[in-house]
mmCIF file of C-alpha atoms in Angstrom:
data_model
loop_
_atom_site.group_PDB
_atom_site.id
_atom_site.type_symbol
_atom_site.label_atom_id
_atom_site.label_comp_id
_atom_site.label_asym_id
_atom_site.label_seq_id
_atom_site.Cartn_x
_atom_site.Cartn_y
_atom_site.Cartn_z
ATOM 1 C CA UNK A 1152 157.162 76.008 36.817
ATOM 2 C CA UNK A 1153 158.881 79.029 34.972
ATOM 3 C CA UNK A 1154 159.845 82.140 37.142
ATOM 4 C CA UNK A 1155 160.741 85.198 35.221
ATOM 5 C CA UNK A 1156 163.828 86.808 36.092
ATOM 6 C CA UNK A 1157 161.954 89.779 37.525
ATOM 7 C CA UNK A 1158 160.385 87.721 39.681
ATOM 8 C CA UNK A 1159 163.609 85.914 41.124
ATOM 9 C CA UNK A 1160 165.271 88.750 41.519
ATOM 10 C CA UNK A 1161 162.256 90.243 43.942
ATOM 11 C CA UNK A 1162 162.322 86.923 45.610
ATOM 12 C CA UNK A 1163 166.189 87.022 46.662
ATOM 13 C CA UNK A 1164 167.054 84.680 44.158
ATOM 14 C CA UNK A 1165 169.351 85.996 41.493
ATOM 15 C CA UNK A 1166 171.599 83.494 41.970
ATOM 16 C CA UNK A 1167 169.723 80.541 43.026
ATOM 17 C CA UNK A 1168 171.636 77.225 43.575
ATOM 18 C CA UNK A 1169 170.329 74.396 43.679
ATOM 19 C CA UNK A 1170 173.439 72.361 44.870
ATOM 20 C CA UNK A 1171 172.057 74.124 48.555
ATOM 21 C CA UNK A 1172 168.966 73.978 50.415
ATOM 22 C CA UNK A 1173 167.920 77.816 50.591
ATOM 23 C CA UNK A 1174 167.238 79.426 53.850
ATOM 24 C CA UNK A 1175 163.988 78.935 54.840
ATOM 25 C CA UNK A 1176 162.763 82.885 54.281
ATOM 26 C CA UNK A 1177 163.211 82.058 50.631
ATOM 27 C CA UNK A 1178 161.491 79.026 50.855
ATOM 28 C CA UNK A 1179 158.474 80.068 52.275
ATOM 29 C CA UNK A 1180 158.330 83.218 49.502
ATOM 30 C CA UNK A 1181 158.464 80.502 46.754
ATOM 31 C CA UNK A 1182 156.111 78.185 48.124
ATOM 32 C CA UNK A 1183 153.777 81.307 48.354
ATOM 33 C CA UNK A 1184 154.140 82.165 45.007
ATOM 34 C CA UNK A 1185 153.462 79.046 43.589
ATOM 35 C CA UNK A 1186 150.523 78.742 46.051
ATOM 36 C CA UNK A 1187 149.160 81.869 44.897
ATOM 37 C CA UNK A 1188 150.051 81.639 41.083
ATOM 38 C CA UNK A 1189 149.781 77.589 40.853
ATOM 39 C CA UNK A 1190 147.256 76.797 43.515
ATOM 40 C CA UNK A 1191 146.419 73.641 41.887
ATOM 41 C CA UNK A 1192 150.147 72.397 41.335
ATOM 42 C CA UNK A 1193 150.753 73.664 44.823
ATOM 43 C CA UNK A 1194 147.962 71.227 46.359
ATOM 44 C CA UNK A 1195 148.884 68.016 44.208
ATOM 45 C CA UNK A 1196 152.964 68.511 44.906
ATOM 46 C CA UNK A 1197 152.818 69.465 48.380
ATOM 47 C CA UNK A 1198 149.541 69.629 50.212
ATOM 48 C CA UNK A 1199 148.597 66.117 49.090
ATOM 49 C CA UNK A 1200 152.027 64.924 49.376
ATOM 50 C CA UNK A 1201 152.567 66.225 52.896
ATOM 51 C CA UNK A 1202 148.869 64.472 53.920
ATOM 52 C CA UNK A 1203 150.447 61.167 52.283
ATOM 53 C CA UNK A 1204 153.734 61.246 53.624
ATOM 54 C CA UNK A 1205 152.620 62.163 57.325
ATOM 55 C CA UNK A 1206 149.812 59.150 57.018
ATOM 56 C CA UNK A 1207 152.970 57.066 55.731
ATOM 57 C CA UNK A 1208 155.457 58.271 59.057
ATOM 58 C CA UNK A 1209 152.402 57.206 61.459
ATOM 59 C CA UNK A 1210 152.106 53.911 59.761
ATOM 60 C CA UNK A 1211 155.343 52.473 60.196
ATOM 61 C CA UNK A 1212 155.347 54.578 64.424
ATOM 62 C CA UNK A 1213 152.259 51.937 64.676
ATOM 63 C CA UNK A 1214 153.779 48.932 62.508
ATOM 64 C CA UNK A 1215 157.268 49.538 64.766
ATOM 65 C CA UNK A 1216 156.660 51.517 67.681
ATOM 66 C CA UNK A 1217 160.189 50.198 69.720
ATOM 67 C CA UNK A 1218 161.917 52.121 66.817
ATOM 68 C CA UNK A 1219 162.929 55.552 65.660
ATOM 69 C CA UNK A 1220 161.152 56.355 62.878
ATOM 70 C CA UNK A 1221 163.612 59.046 60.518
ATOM 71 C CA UNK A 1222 162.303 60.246 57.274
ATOM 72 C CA UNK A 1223 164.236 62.514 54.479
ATOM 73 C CA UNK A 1224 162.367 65.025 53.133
ATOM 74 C CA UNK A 1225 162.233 68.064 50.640
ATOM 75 C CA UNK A 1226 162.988 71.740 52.516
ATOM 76 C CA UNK A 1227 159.525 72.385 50.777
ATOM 77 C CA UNK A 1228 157.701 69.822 52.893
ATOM 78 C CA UNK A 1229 159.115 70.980 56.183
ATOM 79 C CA UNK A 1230 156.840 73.679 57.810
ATOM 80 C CA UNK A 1231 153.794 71.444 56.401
ATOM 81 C CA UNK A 1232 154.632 68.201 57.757
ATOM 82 C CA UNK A 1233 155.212 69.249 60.876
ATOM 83 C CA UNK A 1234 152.532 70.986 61.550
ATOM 84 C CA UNK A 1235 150.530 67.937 60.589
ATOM 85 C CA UNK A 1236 152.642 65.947 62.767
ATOM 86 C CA UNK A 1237 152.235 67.912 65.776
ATOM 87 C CA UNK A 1238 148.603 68.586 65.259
ATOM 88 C CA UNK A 1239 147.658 64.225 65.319
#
């Protein structure tokens, strides 16, 4: 998606850098905006994707349940993930 400069700036991110995982203020902001201006885009890329990857996470705790289960994922997913995780 295209954010206009404007719009960057008002989200603390006139110099973004993408070499770093923002803090998570700025993370939540843009996931709200694209929530609120992409709602369909936000539901495929990180509703649905949250749903699948939490579904995925239990599968393998049942498949090996003596084991640590540790999954890498995007600063995006965070705050959704978990609160799948801790609500099942």
């Amino acid at each position: 998606f295209v954010m206009p400069g404007k719009t960057m700036k008002k989200y603390g991110l006139a110099e973004f850098n993408l070499k770093k995982v923002p803090p998570e203020e700025i993370i939540e902001k843009l996931l709200g905006y694209v929530e609120k201006r992409y709602p369909e885009i936000y539901t495929v890329l990180i509703t649905e994707r949250n749903v699948y990857m939490v579904k995925k996470i239990h599968q393998f705790q049942r498949k090996y349940p003596e084991k640590i289960i540790i999954a890498v994922i995007g600063a995006g997913h965070v705050f959704g993930m978990k609160k799948l995780l801790e609500n099942q």
